[in-house]
Short mmCIF file of C-alpha atoms and ligand atoms in Angstrom, two decimals:
data_model
loop_
_atom_site.label_atom_id
_atom_site.label_comp_id
_atom_site.label_asym_id
_atom_site.label_seq_id
_atom_site.Cartn_x
_atom_site.Cartn_y
_atom_site.Cartn_z
CA MET A 1 89.54 75.95 93.58
CA PRO A 2 91.46 77.27 90.58
CA ARG A 3 91.79 81.04 90.44
CA ARG A 4 89.42 82.68 88.03
CA GLN A 5 91.44 84.39 85.30
CA HIS A 6 90.45 87.90 84.31
CA ASP A 7 91.56 89.41 81.06
CA LEU A 8 90.96 92.39 78.89
CA THR A 9 90.92 92.87 75.14
CA LEU A 10 92.60 96.17 74.40
CA PRO A 11 91.74 98.25 71.33
CA ASP A 12 94.27 98.47 68.51
CA LEU A 13 96.88 100.98 69.69
CA ALA A 14 99.05 101.02 66.55
CA GLY A 15 100.38 104.52 65.95
CA ARG A 16 99.86 105.51 69.61
CA ARG A 17 102.65 106.56 71.93
CA ALA A 18 102.48 105.69 75.63
CA VAL A 19 104.68 106.64 78.58
CA VAL A 20 104.52 104.21 81.51
CA THR A 21 106.38 104.95 84.74
CA GLY A 22 107.58 102.13 86.97
CA ALA A 23 107.63 99.85 83.92
CA SER A 24 110.73 97.91 85.00
CA ASP A 25 108.84 95.95 87.68
CA GLY A 26 105.56 94.60 88.93
CA ILE A 27 102.34 96.12 87.70
CA GLY A 28 104.00 98.70 85.43
CA LEU A 29 105.92 96.01 83.56
CA GLY A 30 102.62 94.27 82.86
CA ILE A 31 100.97 97.51 81.74
CA ALA A 32 103.84 98.31 79.37
CA ALA A 33 103.77 94.78 77.92
CA ALA A 34 100.02 94.91 77.31
CA LEU A 35 100.15 98.35 75.66
CA ALA A 36 103.06 97.22 73.47
CA GLY A 37 101.15 94.02 72.65
CA ALA A 38 98.24 96.15 71.43
CA GLY A 39 100.63 97.97 69.06
CA ALA A 40 101.58 101.09 71.02
CA GLU A 41 105.09 102.48 71.08
CA VAL A 42 105.96 102.49 74.79
CA VAL A 43 108.40 104.86 76.45
CA MET A 44 109.69 103.34 79.68
CA PRO A 45 111.34 105.95 81.92
CA VAL A 46 113.39 104.10 84.54
CA ARG A 47 115.86 104.83 87.33
CA ASN A 48 118.00 101.81 86.67
CA ARG A 49 119.00 101.00 83.07
CA THR A 50 120.09 97.45 83.92
CA LYS A 51 116.63 96.67 85.28
CA GLY A 52 115.16 98.56 82.34
CA ASP A 53 117.09 96.42 79.83
CA ALA A 54 115.88 93.27 81.60
CA ALA A 55 112.28 94.54 81.44
CA VAL A 56 112.61 95.29 77.72
CA ALA A 57 113.94 91.76 77.13
CA ARG A 58 111.03 90.26 79.11
CA ILE A 59 108.45 92.24 77.15
CA ARG A 60 110.07 91.30 73.84
CA GLU A 61 109.82 87.62 74.81
CA GLN A 62 106.04 88.09 75.04
CA VAL A 63 105.72 90.65 72.25
CA PRO A 64 108.38 90.08 69.58
CA GLY A 65 109.12 93.34 67.80
CA ALA A 66 107.61 95.44 70.62
CA ARG A 67 108.41 99.13 70.11
CA LEU A 68 109.99 100.13 73.41
CA GLU A 69 112.21 103.06 74.40
CA LEU A 70 114.08 103.31 77.68
CA ARG A 71 114.55 106.77 79.16
CA ASP A 72 116.03 107.98 82.44
CA LEU A 73 113.74 109.20 85.20
CA ASP A 74 113.95 109.52 88.94
CA LEU A 75 110.57 110.67 90.19
CA SER A 76 112.13 111.67 93.49
CA SER A 77 114.12 114.39 91.74
CA LEU A 78 112.47 117.41 90.15
CA ALA A 79 115.62 118.01 88.09
CA SER A 80 115.38 114.51 86.61
CA ILE A 81 111.68 115.01 85.82
CA ALA A 82 112.40 118.37 84.16
CA ALA A 83 115.22 116.81 82.11
CA LEU A 84 112.93 114.07 80.76
CA GLY A 85 110.20 116.64 80.05
CA GLU A 86 112.62 118.89 78.16
CA THR A 87 113.96 115.99 76.07
CA LEU A 88 110.54 114.67 75.12
CA ARG A 89 109.18 118.14 74.37
CA ALA A 90 112.22 118.88 72.19
CA GLU A 91 111.55 115.67 70.25
CA GLY A 92 107.94 116.82 69.93
CA THR A 93 106.15 113.49 69.47
CA PRO A 94 102.61 113.72 70.89
CA ILE A 95 101.79 111.40 73.81
CA ASP A 96 98.49 109.50 73.70
CA HIS A 97 98.84 107.75 77.06
CA LEU A 98 100.69 108.70 80.21
CA VAL A 99 100.39 106.05 82.92
CA ASN A 100 101.52 107.43 86.28
CA ASN A 101 102.16 104.04 87.87
CA ALA A 102 105.53 104.17 89.68
CA GLY A 103 105.46 104.28 93.44
CA VAL A 104 107.22 103.49 96.70
CA MET A 105 105.80 102.21 99.96
CA HIS A 106 106.65 102.28 103.65
CA PRO A 107 110.28 103.17 104.21
CA PRO A 108 110.40 102.29 107.94
CA GLU A 109 112.23 105.54 108.72
CA ARG A 110 111.38 108.91 107.19
CA GLN A 111 113.32 109.45 103.97
CA ALA A 112 113.43 112.48 101.71
CA THR A 113 113.62 113.11 97.98
CA ALA A 114 116.51 114.96 96.34
CA ASP A 115 114.38 118.09 96.90
CA GLY A 116 113.95 117.46 100.62
CA VAL A 117 110.31 116.30 100.57
CA GLU A 118 109.12 113.15 102.40
CA LEU A 119 109.87 110.30 100.00
CA GLN A 120 106.38 108.85 99.52
CA LEU A 121 104.70 112.23 99.04
CA GLY A 122 107.51 113.24 96.68
CA THR A 123 107.66 110.05 94.60
CA ASN A 124 104.00 109.02 94.60
CA HIS A 125 102.36 112.41 94.22
CA LEU A 126 104.65 115.37 93.50
CA GLY A 127 106.70 113.39 90.96
CA PRO A 128 103.72 112.38 88.79
CA PHE A 129 102.24 115.87 89.26
CA ALA A 130 105.42 117.49 87.92
CA LEU A 131 105.88 114.90 85.16
CA THR A 132 102.32 115.42 83.93
CA ALA A 133 102.85 119.20 83.84
CA GLN A 134 106.10 118.71 81.89
CA LEU A 135 104.35 116.48 79.35
CA LEU A 136 101.09 118.44 79.11
CA PRO A 137 101.89 120.09 75.73
CA LEU A 138 102.55 116.64 74.21
CA LEU A 139 99.41 115.19 75.82
CA ARG A 140 97.37 118.12 74.54
CA ALA A 141 98.80 117.65 71.05
CA ALA A 142 97.47 114.08 71.02
CA GLY A 143 94.20 114.68 72.90
CA GLY A 144 95.79 112.15 75.23
CA ARG A 145 94.82 110.35 78.40
CA VAL A 146 96.54 110.39 81.79
CA THR A 147 95.99 107.37 84.03
CA THR A 148 97.05 107.74 87.65
CA GLN A 149 97.36 104.85 90.11
CA THR A 150 95.96 105.39 93.56
CA SER A 151 95.64 102.63 96.18
CA VAL A 152 93.19 101.01 98.59
CA ALA A 153 95.36 102.76 101.18
CA ALA A 154 93.70 106.03 100.09
CA ARG A 155 90.26 104.79 101.14
CA ARG A 156 90.73 105.78 104.78
CA ALA A 157 93.53 108.30 104.35
CA SER A 158 93.50 112.04 104.89
CA ILE A 159 95.77 114.95 104.04
CA ALA A 160 97.72 116.26 107.06
CA TRP A 161 97.59 119.90 106.03
CA ASP A 162 99.57 120.97 109.11
CA ASP A 163 102.35 118.41 108.51
CA LEU A 164 102.17 117.41 104.85
CA GLY A 165 105.80 116.31 104.71
CA SER A 166 105.73 114.38 108.03
CA ASP A 167 108.34 116.78 109.41
CA ARG A 168 106.90 116.69 112.94
CA SER A 169 105.98 113.01 113.10
CA TYR A 170 106.40 110.14 110.68
CA ASP A 171 104.13 107.13 110.35
CA ALA A 172 105.06 105.10 107.26
CA MET A 173 101.51 103.81 106.66
CA LYS A 174 99.87 107.20 107.13
CA ALA A 175 102.40 108.89 104.86
CA TYR A 176 101.83 106.24 102.17
CA GLY A 177 98.03 106.55 102.44
CA GLN A 178 98.30 110.32 102.24
CA SER A 179 100.57 110.15 99.17
CA LYS A 180 98.19 107.80 97.33
CA LEU A 181 95.18 109.93 98.28
CA ALA A 182 97.08 112.97 97.02
CA THR A 183 97.85 111.39 93.66
CA GLY A 184 94.21 110.27 93.29
CA LEU A 185 92.96 113.78 94.13
CA PHE A 186 95.39 115.07 91.52
CA GLY A 187 93.94 112.74 88.88
CA TYR A 188 90.39 114.00 89.44
CA GLU A 189 91.45 117.65 89.69
CA LEU A 190 93.39 117.32 86.44
CA GLN A 191 90.21 116.10 84.73
CA ARG A 192 88.20 119.07 86.08
CA ARG A 193 90.89 121.57 85.06
CA SER A 194 91.34 120.03 81.63
CA GLN A 195 87.63 120.21 81.01
CA ALA A 196 87.37 123.80 82.25
CA ALA A 197 90.36 125.00 80.21
CA GLY A 198 89.63 122.91 77.11
CA TRP A 199 92.98 121.08 77.17
CA GLY A 200 91.42 118.05 75.50
CA VAL A 201 93.22 115.70 77.90
CA THR A 202 91.26 113.07 79.82
CA SER A 203 92.49 112.15 83.28
CA VAL A 204 91.38 108.83 84.72
CA VAL A 205 92.14 107.30 88.12
CA SER A 206 92.71 103.60 88.79
CA HIS A 207 93.91 101.37 91.59
CA PRO A 208 95.32 97.87 91.22
CA GLY A 209 93.79 96.24 94.28
CA VAL A 210 96.40 94.24 96.16
CA ALA A 211 99.04 92.00 94.58
CA PRO A 212 102.39 90.47 95.59
CA THR A 213 104.78 92.79 93.78
CA GLY A 214 108.14 94.00 95.05
CA LEU A 215 106.55 97.05 96.68
CA LEU A 216 106.96 95.62 100.18
CA SER A 217 109.87 93.27 99.52
CA ALA A 218 113.34 93.53 100.99
CA ARG A 219 114.97 96.72 99.72
CA PRO A 220 118.16 97.94 101.32
CA GLU A 221 117.72 101.42 99.78
CA MET A 222 114.35 101.64 101.54
CA GLY A 223 115.83 100.49 104.84
CA ARG A 224 114.21 97.04 104.56
CA THR A 225 116.46 94.03 104.92
CA GLU A 226 113.73 91.44 104.50
CA ASP A 227 110.26 91.04 102.99
CA THR A 228 107.58 92.53 105.23
CA ARG A 229 104.98 90.32 106.94
CA GLU A 230 102.34 91.99 104.74
CA VAL A 231 104.01 90.94 101.48
CA ARG A 232 104.46 87.37 102.72
CA LEU A 233 100.76 87.24 103.59
CA ILE A 234 99.75 88.80 100.25
CA ARG A 235 101.89 86.22 98.42
CA TRP A 236 100.26 83.39 100.37
CA LEU A 237 96.72 84.66 99.67
CA SER A 238 97.48 85.40 96.03
CA ALA A 239 98.88 81.92 95.38
CA ARG A 240 95.63 80.45 96.74
CA GLY A 241 93.31 82.83 94.90
CA ILE A 242 91.96 84.26 98.17
CA LEU A 243 90.79 87.88 98.28
CA VAL A 244 93.80 89.53 96.60
CA GLY A 245 94.91 89.58 92.96
CA THR A 246 98.02 88.52 91.10
CA VAL A 247 100.67 90.77 89.59
CA ASP A 248 99.08 89.93 86.26
CA SER A 249 95.49 90.78 87.24
CA ALA A 250 96.52 93.92 89.12
CA ARG A 251 97.52 95.62 85.87
CA LEU A 252 94.01 95.34 84.40
CA PRO A 253 92.27 98.31 86.10
CA ALA A 254 94.91 100.76 84.84
CA LEU A 255 94.76 99.22 81.37
CA LEU A 256 90.98 99.58 81.35
CA ALA A 257 91.25 103.16 82.64
CA ALA A 258 93.83 103.97 79.97
CA THR A 259 91.83 102.59 77.05
CA ALA A 260 88.08 102.47 77.85
CA ALA A 261 86.24 104.52 75.24
CA ASP A 262 83.52 105.47 77.74
CA ALA A 263 85.81 106.67 80.57
CA THR A 264 84.68 110.09 81.83
CA GLY A 265 87.44 110.80 84.35
CA THR A 266 84.96 110.91 87.23
CA GLU A 267 84.99 107.19 88.07
CA LEU A 268 87.51 104.98 89.84
CA TYR A 269 88.74 101.91 87.99
CA GLY A 270 89.69 98.99 90.20
CA PRO A 271 89.07 95.30 90.92
CA GLN A 272 85.42 94.71 91.76
CA GLY A 273 85.80 91.75 94.17
CA VAL A 274 85.21 91.83 97.94
CA GLY A 275 86.97 94.84 99.49
CA GLY A 276 88.23 95.96 96.06
CA THR A 277 91.47 94.05 96.62
CA GLY A 278 91.01 91.53 93.79
CA GLY A 279 88.60 90.47 91.09
CA ARG A 280 87.38 91.53 87.70
CA PRO A 281 88.31 95.13 86.70
CA GLY A 282 85.57 97.71 86.44
CA ALA A 283 84.52 101.27 87.25
CA GLN A 284 82.92 102.44 90.49
CA GLU A 285 82.24 105.61 92.43
CA PRO A 286 85.48 107.01 93.90
CA TRP A 287 86.00 106.50 97.65
CA LYS A 288 84.89 109.42 99.81
CA PRO A 289 88.31 111.02 100.47
CA LEU A 290 88.92 111.09 96.69
CA ARG A 291 85.70 113.03 96.14
CA SER A 292 86.75 116.16 98.07
CA THR A 293 87.02 118.95 95.50
CA ASP A 294 88.21 121.32 98.26
CA ASP A 295 91.15 119.09 99.17
CA ALA A 296 91.93 118.56 95.49
CA ALA A 297 91.97 122.29 94.69
CA ARG A 298 94.06 123.13 97.77
CA LEU A 299 96.50 120.33 97.05
CA TRP A 300 96.91 121.49 93.46
CA GLU A 301 98.07 124.93 94.65
CA VAL A 302 100.42 123.42 97.26
CA SER A 303 101.81 120.97 94.69
CA GLN A 304 102.52 123.78 92.23
CA GLU A 305 104.39 125.64 94.97
CA LEU A 306 106.37 122.58 96.05
CA THR A 307 107.34 121.52 92.53
CA GLY A 308 107.61 124.92 90.85
CA VAL A 309 105.76 123.56 87.81
CA SER A 310 102.79 125.19 86.19
CA PHE A 311 100.09 123.65 84.04
CA GLY A 312 99.90 126.94 82.12
N1 NAD B 1 101.15 95.95 94.72
C1 NAD B 1 100.08 96.36 95.39
O1 NAD B 1 99.42 95.60 96.15
C2 NAD B 1 99.60 97.77 95.23
C3 NAD B 1 98.43 98.16 95.91
C4 NAD B 1 97.96 99.45 95.75
C5 NAD B 1 98.62 100.34 94.91
N2 NAD B 1 99.77 99.95 94.28
C6 NAD B 1 100.43 100.93 93.41
O2 NAD B 1 100.74 100.34 92.17
C7 NAD B 1 101.87 101.01 91.59
C8 NAD B 1 102.88 99.99 91.09
O3 NAD B 1 103.45 99.34 92.20
P1 NAD B 1 103.95 97.82 92.17
O4 NAD B 1 103.10 97.10 93.12
O5 NAD B 1 104.07 97.34 90.78
O6 NAD B 1 105.37 97.99 92.88
P2 NAD B 1 106.85 97.66 92.37
O7 NAD B 1 107.71 98.02 93.52
O8 NAD B 1 106.92 96.29 91.81
O9 NAD B 1 107.05 98.70 91.19
C9 NAD B 1 107.18 100.08 91.44
C10 NAD B 1 107.92 100.71 90.30
O10 NAD B 1 108.08 102.13 90.57
C11 NAD B 1 109.42 102.46 90.28
N3 NAD B 1 109.86 103.61 91.06
C12 NAD B 1 109.92 103.70 92.41
N4 NAD B 1 110.48 104.85 92.76
C13 NAD B 1 110.79 105.50 91.61
C14 NAD B 1 111.41 106.73 91.31
N5 NAD B 1 111.87 107.54 92.29
N6 NAD B 1 111.58 107.09 90.03
C15 NAD B 1 111.16 106.28 89.04
N7 NAD B 1 110.57 105.09 89.25
C16 NAD B 1 110.40 104.71 90.53
C17 NAD B 1 110.22 101.22 90.63
O11 NAD B 1 111.52 101.24 90.03
C18 NAD B 1 109.32 100.13 90.09
O12 NAD B 1 109.57 99.96 88.71
C19 NAD B 1 102.41 101.93 92.67
O13 NAD B 1 101.94 103.24 92.42
C20 NAD B 1 101.76 101.41 93.95
O14 NAD B 1 101.61 102.43 94.92
C21 NAD B 1 100.26 98.68 94.42
#
C-alpha cells in the first residue's frame, strides 16, 4: 500500500527571523527548509561548517533564493552557546521563532560535555535551556515562539534526581529518555513563566514520532562504529509505511507547533497515528511525565545552577 503523504501549508513568514538548531541534518534540515520556503530568514547554528554549507546548498536547491545564515554553535559547550547569544544580541535583530531541535542519542558509553555534564542531558536539555535564556531578549522583542522537541522516549521516562548526570550508573536509554523528558518539561515551564512574567513569548512542545534519521547511525565520535539495530529496523518500517514516519513527515509536528495560530503552549504536537510514532501531525494532551509542574519547577532551578544562565 503506498504511504499516505502528510503535508502542511505554512503561513506566510516573510519578514520573520527563525533560528533552527540541528539544521544541518535530518529533521532540522527539513524544518529549516520549510520555514525558508515560507519566506522566513533562517539562522542555522551548526557545529560543522562543511556540513552546514552542504545543508544550505540542499535547501537552496528546493528554495532558490532562500535567506539562510550559518552560525557556529556547539550545544555541548556553554561557552559556545554564550558566544552565539552575545553575537546575536549585539546584532539586535528580534527572533520570531526559535526551534530547539538538535539532539544526540545513546552514546554506548557515558560521555560528557565540555562542561563535564552527561552528554545527552547537556546537549538535549541544558544546551537548549541556556540558548533560550541567551536569546530571550530577542524573542521578547519579537513576541516570538520557542518550539522544543521532546521524544516518545519521554513517555515512560523519569528524572533521576539523585543521579541526574548518571555519575553513579549509566544507562544510555534511560539517560536519553531523561534528557528528552527534561527538555519537554522545560518547554512547558517556559510557557508558564512567560505567561506569569508577561514576557510575551509562547513556548510550544513537539515531538517528531520516529523516523530513520542519522540519530542512531554509525558515528565514531559517539562511540558507534555501525548503524544500530534500531535504526535498521526503523529504516525498514519507514520504507514500507509501517507504524513509523519518514524524515520528511517527522518535521511536520515541530512546524505545526512553530506556526499554529491557536497554539496555547499547553498541548503536545506530534504524529497522531498508532503509538504516536507516525501519522498526521496534530495536538494532544502531553504525556503524564511531561505534566508534572513540580518536576518542571525543580528542574528549572537545577538547570539555572548547572548552566549559570538566568531568564531575568
Ligand atoms: N529521529 C527520530 O526518530 C527521533 C525520535 C524522537 C525525537 N527525535 C528528536 O528529534 C531531534 C532531531 O533529531 P534527528 O532525528 O533529526 O537526528 P539527526 O542526528 O539527524 O540530527 C541531529 C542534529 O543535531 C545536531 N547536534 C547534535 N549535537 C549537537 C551539538 N552539540 N551542538 C549543535 N548541534 C548538535 C547534529 O549536528 C544534527 O544536525 C532531536 O532532538 C531528537 O532527539 C528524533
